[in-house]
Coordinates of C-alpha atoms and ligand atoms in Angstrom, one line a residue:
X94 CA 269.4 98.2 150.7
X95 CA 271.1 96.4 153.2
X96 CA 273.8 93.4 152.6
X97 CA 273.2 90.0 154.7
X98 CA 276.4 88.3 154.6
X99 CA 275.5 83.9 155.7
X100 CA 271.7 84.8 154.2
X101 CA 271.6 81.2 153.3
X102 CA 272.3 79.9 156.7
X103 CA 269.6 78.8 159.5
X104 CA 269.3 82.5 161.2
X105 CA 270.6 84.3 158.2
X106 CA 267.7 82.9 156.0
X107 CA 265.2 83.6 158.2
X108 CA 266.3 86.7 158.9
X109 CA 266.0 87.1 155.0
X110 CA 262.9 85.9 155.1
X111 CA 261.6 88.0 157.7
X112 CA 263.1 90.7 156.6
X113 CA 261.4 90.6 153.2
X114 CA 257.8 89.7 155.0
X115 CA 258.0 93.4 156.8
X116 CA 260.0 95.4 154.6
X117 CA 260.4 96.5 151.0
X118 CA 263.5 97.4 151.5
X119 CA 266.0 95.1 149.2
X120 CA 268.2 92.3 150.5
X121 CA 272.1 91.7 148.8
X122 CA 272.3 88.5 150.3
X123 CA 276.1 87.3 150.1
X124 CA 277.3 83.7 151.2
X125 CA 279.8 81.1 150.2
X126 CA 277.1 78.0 150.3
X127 CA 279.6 76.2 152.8
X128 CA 278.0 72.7 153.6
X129 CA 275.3 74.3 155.9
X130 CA 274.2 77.2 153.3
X131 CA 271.3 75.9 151.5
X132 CA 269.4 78.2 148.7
X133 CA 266.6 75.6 149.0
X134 CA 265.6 78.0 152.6
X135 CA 264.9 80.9 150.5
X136 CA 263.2 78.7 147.6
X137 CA 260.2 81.2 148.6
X138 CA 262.0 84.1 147.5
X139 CA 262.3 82.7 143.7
X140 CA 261.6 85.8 141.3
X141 CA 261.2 88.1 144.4
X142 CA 264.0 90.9 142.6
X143 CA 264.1 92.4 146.6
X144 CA 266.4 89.8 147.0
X145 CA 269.9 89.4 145.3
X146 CA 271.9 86.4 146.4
X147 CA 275.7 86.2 145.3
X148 CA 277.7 83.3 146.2
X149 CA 280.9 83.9 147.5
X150 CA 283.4 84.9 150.7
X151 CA 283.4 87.6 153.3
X152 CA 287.4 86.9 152.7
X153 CA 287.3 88.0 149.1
X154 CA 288.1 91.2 149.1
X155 CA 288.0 92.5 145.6
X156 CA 284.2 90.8 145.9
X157 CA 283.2 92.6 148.8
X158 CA 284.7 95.8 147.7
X159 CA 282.8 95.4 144.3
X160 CA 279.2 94.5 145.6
X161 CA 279.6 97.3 148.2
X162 CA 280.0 99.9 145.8
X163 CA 277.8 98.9 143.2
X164 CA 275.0 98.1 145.5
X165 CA 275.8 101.1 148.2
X166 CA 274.3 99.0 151.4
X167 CA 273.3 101.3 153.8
X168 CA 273.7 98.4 156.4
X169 CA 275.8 95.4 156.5
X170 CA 274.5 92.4 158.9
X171 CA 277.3 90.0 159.3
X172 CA 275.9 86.0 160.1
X173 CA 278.3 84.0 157.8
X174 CA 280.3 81.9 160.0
X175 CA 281.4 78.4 160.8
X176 CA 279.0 77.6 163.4
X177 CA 279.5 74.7 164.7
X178 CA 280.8 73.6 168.0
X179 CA 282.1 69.9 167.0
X180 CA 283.1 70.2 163.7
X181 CA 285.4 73.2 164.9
X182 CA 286.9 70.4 167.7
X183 CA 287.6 68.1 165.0
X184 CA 288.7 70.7 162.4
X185 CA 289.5 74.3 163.6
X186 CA 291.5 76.0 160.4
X187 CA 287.8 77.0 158.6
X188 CA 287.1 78.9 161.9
X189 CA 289.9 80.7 162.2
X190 CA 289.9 81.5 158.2
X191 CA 286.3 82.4 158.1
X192 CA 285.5 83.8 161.7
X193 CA 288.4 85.6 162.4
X194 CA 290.0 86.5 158.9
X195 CA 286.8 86.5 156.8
X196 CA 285.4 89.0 159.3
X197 CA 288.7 90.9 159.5
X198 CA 288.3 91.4 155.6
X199 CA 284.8 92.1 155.5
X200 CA 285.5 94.8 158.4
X201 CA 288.3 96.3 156.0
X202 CA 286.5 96.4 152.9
X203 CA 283.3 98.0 154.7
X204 CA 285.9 101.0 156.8
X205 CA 287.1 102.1 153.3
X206 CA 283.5 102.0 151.7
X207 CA 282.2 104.0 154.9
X208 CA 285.0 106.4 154.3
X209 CA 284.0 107.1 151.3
X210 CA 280.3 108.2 152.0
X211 CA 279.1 111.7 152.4
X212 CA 278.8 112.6 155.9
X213 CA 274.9 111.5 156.2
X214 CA 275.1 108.1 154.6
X215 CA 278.0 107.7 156.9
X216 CA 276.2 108.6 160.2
X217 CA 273.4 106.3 159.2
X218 CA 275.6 103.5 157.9
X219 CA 275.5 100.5 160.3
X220 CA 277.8 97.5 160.7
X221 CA 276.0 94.8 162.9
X222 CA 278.0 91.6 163.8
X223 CA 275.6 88.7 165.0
X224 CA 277.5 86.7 168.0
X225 CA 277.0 84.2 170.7
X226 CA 276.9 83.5 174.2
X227 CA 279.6 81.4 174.1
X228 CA 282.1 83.6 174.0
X229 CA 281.6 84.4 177.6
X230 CA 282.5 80.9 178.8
X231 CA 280.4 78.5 180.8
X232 CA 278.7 79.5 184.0
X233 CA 278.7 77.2 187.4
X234 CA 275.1 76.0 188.7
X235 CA 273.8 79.1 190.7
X236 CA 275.8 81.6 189.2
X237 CA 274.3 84.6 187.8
X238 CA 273.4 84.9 183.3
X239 CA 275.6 86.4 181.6
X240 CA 275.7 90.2 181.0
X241 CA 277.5 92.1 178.4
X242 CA 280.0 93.1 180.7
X243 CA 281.2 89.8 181.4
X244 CA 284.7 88.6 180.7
X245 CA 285.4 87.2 177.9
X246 CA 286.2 83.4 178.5
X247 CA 285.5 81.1 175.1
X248 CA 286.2 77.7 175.7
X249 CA 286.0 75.5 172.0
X250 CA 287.9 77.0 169.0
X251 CA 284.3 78.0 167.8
X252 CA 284.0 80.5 170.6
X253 CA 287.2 81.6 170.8
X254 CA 287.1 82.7 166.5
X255 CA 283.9 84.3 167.6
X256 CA 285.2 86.4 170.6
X257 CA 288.4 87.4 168.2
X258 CA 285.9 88.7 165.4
X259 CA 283.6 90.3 168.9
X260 CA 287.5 91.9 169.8
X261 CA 287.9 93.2 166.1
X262 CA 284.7 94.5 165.4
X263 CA 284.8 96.3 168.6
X264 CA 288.3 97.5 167.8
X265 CA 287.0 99.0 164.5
X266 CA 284.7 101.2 166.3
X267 CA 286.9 102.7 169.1
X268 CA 289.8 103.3 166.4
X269 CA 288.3 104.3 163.4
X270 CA 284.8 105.1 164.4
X271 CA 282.7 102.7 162.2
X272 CA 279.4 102.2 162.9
X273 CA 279.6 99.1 164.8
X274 CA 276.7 96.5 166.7
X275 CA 277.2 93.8 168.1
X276 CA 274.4 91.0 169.4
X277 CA 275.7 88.2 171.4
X278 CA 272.7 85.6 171.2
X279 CA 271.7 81.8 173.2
X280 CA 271.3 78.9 171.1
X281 CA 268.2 79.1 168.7
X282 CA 266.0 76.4 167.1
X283 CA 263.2 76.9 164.3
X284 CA 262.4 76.0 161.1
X285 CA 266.0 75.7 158.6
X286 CA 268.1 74.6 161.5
X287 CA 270.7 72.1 159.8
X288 CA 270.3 68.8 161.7
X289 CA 273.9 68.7 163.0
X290 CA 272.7 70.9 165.8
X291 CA 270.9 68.9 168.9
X292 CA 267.0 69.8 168.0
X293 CA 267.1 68.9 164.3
X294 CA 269.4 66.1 164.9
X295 CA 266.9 64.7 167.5
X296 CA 263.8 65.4 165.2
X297 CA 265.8 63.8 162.3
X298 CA 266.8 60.3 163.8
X299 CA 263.8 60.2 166.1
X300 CA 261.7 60.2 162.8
X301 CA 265.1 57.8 160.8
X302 CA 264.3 55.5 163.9
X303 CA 268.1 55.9 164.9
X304 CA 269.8 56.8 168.1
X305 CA 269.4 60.1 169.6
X306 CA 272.4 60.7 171.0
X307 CA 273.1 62.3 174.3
X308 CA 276.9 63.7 175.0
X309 CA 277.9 62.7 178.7
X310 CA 274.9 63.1 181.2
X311 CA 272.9 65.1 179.5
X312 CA 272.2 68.0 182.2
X313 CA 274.5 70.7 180.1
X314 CA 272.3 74.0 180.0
X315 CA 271.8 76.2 177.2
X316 CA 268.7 78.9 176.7
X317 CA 266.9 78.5 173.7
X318 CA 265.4 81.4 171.7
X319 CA 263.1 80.7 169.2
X320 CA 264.6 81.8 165.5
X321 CA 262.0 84.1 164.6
X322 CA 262.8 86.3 167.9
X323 CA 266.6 86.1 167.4
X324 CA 265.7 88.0 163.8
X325 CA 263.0 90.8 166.1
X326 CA 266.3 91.7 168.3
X327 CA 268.3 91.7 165.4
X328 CA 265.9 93.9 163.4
X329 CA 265.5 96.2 167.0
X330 CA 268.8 96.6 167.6
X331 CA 270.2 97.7 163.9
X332 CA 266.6 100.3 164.3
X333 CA 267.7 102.3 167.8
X334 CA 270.8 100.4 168.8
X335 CA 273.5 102.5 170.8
X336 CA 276.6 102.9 168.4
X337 CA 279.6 100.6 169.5
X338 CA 277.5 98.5 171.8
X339 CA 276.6 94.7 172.6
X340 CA 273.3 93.7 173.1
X341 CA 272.5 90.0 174.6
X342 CA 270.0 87.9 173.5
X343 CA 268.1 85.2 174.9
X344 CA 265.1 83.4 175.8
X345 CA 264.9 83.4 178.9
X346 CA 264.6 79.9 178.9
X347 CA 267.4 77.2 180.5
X348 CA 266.7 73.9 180.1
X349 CA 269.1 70.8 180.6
X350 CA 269.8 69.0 177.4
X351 CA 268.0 66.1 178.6
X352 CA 264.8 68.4 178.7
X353 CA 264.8 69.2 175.4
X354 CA 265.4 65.8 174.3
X355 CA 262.6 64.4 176.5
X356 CA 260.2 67.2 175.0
X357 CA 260.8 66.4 171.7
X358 CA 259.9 63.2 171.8
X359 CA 256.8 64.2 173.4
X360 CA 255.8 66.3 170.7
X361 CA 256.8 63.2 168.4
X362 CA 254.8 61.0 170.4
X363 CA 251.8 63.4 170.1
X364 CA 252.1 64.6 166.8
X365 CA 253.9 61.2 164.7
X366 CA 253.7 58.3 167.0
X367 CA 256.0 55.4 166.3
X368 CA 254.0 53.0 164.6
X369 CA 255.3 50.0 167.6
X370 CA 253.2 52.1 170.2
X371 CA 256.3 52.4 172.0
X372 CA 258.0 56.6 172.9
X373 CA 260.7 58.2 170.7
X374 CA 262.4 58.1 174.2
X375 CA 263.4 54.6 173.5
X376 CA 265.7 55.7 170.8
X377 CA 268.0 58.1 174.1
X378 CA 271.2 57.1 173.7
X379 CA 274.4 58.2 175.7
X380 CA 277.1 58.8 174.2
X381 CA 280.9 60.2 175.4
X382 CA 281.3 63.4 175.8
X383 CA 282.3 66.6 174.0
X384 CA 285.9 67.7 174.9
X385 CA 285.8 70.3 176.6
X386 CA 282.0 70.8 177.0
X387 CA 280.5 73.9 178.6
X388 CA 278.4 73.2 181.2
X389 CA 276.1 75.9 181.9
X390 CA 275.2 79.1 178.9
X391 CA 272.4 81.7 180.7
X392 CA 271.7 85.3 178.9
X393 CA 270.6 87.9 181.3
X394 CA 268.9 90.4 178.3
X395 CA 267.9 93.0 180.5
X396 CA 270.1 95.2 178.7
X397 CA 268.2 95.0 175.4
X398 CA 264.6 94.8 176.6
X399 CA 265.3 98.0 179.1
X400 CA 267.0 100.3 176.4
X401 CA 265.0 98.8 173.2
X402 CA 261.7 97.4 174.7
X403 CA 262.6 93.7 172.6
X404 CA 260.7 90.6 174.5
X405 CA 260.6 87.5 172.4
X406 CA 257.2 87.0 171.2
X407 CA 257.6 82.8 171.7
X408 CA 257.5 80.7 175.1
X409 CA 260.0 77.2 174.2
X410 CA 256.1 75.4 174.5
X411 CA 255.1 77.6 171.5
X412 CA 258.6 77.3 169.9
X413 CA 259.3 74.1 169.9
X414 CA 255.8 72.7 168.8
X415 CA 256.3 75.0 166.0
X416 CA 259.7 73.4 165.4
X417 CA 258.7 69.9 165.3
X418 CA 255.3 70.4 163.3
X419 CA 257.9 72.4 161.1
X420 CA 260.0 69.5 160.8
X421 CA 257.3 66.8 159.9
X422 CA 255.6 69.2 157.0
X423 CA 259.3 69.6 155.3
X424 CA 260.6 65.9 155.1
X425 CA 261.5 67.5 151.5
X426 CA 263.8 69.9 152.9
X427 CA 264.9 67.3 155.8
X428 CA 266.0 64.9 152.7
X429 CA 267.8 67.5 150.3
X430 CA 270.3 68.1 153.4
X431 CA 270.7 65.2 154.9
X432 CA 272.7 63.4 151.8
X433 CA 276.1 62.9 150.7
X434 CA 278.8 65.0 153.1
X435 CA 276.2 65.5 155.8
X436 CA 276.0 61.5 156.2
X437 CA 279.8 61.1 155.8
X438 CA 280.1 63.6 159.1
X439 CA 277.9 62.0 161.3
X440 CA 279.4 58.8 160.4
X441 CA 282.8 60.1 161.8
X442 CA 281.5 62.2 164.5
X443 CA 279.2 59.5 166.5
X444 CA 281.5 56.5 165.4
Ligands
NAD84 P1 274.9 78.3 159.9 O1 276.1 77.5 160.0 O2 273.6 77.6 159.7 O3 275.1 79.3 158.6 C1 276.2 80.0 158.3 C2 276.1 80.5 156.9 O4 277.3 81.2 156.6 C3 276.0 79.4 155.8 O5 275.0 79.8 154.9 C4 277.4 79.4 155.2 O6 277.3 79.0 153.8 C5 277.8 80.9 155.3 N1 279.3 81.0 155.3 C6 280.2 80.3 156.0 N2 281.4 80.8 155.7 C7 281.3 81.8 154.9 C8 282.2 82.7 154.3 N3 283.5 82.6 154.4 N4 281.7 83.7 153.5 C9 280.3 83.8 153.2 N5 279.4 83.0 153.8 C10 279.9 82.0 154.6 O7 275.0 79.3 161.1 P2 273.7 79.9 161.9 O8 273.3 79.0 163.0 O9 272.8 80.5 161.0 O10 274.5 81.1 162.6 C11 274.6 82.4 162.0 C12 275.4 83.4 162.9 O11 274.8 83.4 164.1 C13 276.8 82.9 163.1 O12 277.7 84.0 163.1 C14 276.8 82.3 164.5 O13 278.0 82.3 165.2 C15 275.7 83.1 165.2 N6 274.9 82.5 166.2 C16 274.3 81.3 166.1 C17 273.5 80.7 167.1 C18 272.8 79.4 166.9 O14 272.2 78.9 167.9 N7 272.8 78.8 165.7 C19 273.4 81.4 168.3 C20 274.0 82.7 168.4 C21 274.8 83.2 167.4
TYD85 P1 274.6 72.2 169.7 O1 273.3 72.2 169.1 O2 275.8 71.7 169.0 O3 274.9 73.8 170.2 P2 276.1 74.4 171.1 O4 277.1 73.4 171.3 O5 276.6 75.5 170.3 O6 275.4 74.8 172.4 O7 274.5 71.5 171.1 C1 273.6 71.9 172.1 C2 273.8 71.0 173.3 O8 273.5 69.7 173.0 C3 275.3 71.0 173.8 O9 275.4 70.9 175.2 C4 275.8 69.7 173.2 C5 274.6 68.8 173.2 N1 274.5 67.8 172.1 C6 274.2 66.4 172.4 O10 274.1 66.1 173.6 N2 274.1 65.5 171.4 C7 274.3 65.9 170.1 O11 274.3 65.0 169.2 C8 274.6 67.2 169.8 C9 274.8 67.7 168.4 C10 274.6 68.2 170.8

């Protein structure tokens, strides 16, 4: 089996999900259920005994010792993390605990579990640390995507907890030779995305009829990979990945924030229309800035489609219809996570 640690997450569930859709092979999905862990993603799995899901902390030791050797992964994916960008502006110490320490103690419970294996399982055993693009810093209009040989350069604490855990995990392989992988990926949307991040969050209050607010002018770049690919790479890399290596992934596919905005409402338009006649657009709001806000993310993911042959299968036209009809046929879902502490932090944030 292989152990998912943030399996209730946005990418962590679908990964799950995915997972269990090709594979037979079981799923000891460990996660803490911060805020944005949500059981409700993998309501689908109910009764499916391929999946174990324990609740709990990378950072708990004894816990992680225990489910290692009773469940004797022969993988272990790492997603759990504090994930996002403003939340770790207004509150950094759960990044720092859970990014940096948690993945420090999940590192040292897996090196003495790996030590312990007979010399096959340990050759075959596999620790693969899911990262982002933001560690790399933000790129100037014109300058070349990011590659995995460039600097390191995190900007927000988010990024920087990231690159420490990138740093430890890599130290963990040169100086004790565990199995280590590590994907550094562009922002993804899809289905489970928890509407604090900007797609949801504009599906969300475009549909609320509330303001869809736009930090500073709007022409910040990211590239967008649909979910579902994010998982293929994943999936590829932990298959025929080089031991002690970074793979980038990405989309292909840099749009302004504005862009993505503008095209959501589009789809709205097409798929909901407002019941006045008038655009979603309507509802664009500026607001001030993000401290510190990285202007420019590009992946260059040569590396991984030249050594691994991974492509993602979605275009963002394909993607992000898929998102938004996702979004209208799960108000449900939309409604179970948008109550209580959720609506106390976007109260603070956008006041
Ligand atoms: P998310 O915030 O939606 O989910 C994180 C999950 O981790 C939640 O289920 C949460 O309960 C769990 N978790 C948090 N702290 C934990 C702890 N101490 N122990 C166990 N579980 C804990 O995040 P996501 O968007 O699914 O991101 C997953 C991973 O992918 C993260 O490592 C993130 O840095 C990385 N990543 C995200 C993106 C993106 O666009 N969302 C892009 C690239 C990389
Ligand atoms: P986000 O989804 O938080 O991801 P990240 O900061 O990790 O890239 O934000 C994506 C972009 O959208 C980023 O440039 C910030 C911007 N943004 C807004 O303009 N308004 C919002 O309300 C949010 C949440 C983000």
């Amino acid at each position: 089996m292989i152990l998912v640690t943030g399996g209730a997450g946005f990418i962590g569930a679908n990964f799950v999900l995915d997972w269990l859709a090709q594979s037979d092979e079981p799923v000891l999905n460990l996660d803490k259920l911060t805020y944005a862990g949500n059981l409700e993603n993998l309501a689908s799995l109910q009764g499916d005994t391929r999946h174990v899901f324990v609740r709990g902390d990378i950072g708990d030791t004894a816990l992680v010792e225990r489910l290692l050797s009773e469940h004797r992964p022969r993988a272990v994916l790492n997603f759990a993390a504090e994930s996002h960008v403003d939340r770790s502006i207004h509150g950094p110490e759960d990044f720092i605990q859970t990014n940096i320490v948690g993945t420090f103690r999940l590192l040292e419970a897996v090196r003495a579990y790996w030590n312990g294996l007979d010399d096959e399982a340990k050759a075959a055993f596999r620790f693969l640390h899911v990262s982002t693009d933001e560690v790399y810093g933000s790129l100037k209009s014109g300058e070349p995507a990011f590659t995995e040989l460039h600097r390191y350069e995190p900007n927000s604490p988010y990024s920087a907890s990231k690159a420490a855990s990138d740093h430890l995990v890599r130290a963990y392989h040169h100086t004790y030779g565990l199995p280590v992988l590590t994907t550094n990926c562009s922002n993804n949307y899809g289905p489970y995305h928890f509407p604090e991040k900007l797609i949801p969050l504009m599906i969300v209050n475009a549909l609320g009829g509330k303001a869809l607010p736009i930090y500073g002018d709007g022409q910040q770049i990211r590239d967008w990979l649909y979910v579902k690919d994010h998982c293929s790479a994943i999936r590829r890399v932990l298959e025929a990945g080089r031991l002690g290596e970074v793979y980038n992934v990405g989309g292909w596919n840099e749009k302004p924030n504005i862009e993505i905005v503008d095209t959501v409402c589009a789809l709205l338009d097409e798929l909901r229309p407002r019941t006045d006649g008038q655009s979603y657009r309507e509802q664009i709001t500026f607001v001030k800035d993000r401290p510190g806000h990285d202007r420019r993310y590009a992946i260059d993911a040569h590396k991984l489609e030249r050594e691994l042959g991974w492509k993602p299968a979605e275009t963002f036209d394909t993607g992000i219809r898929k998102t938004v009809q996702w979004y209208l046929d799960n108000q449900a879902w939309v409604a179970g996570v948008t109550s209580g502490s959720y609506r106390q932090w976007v109260e603070t944030h956008y006041a």
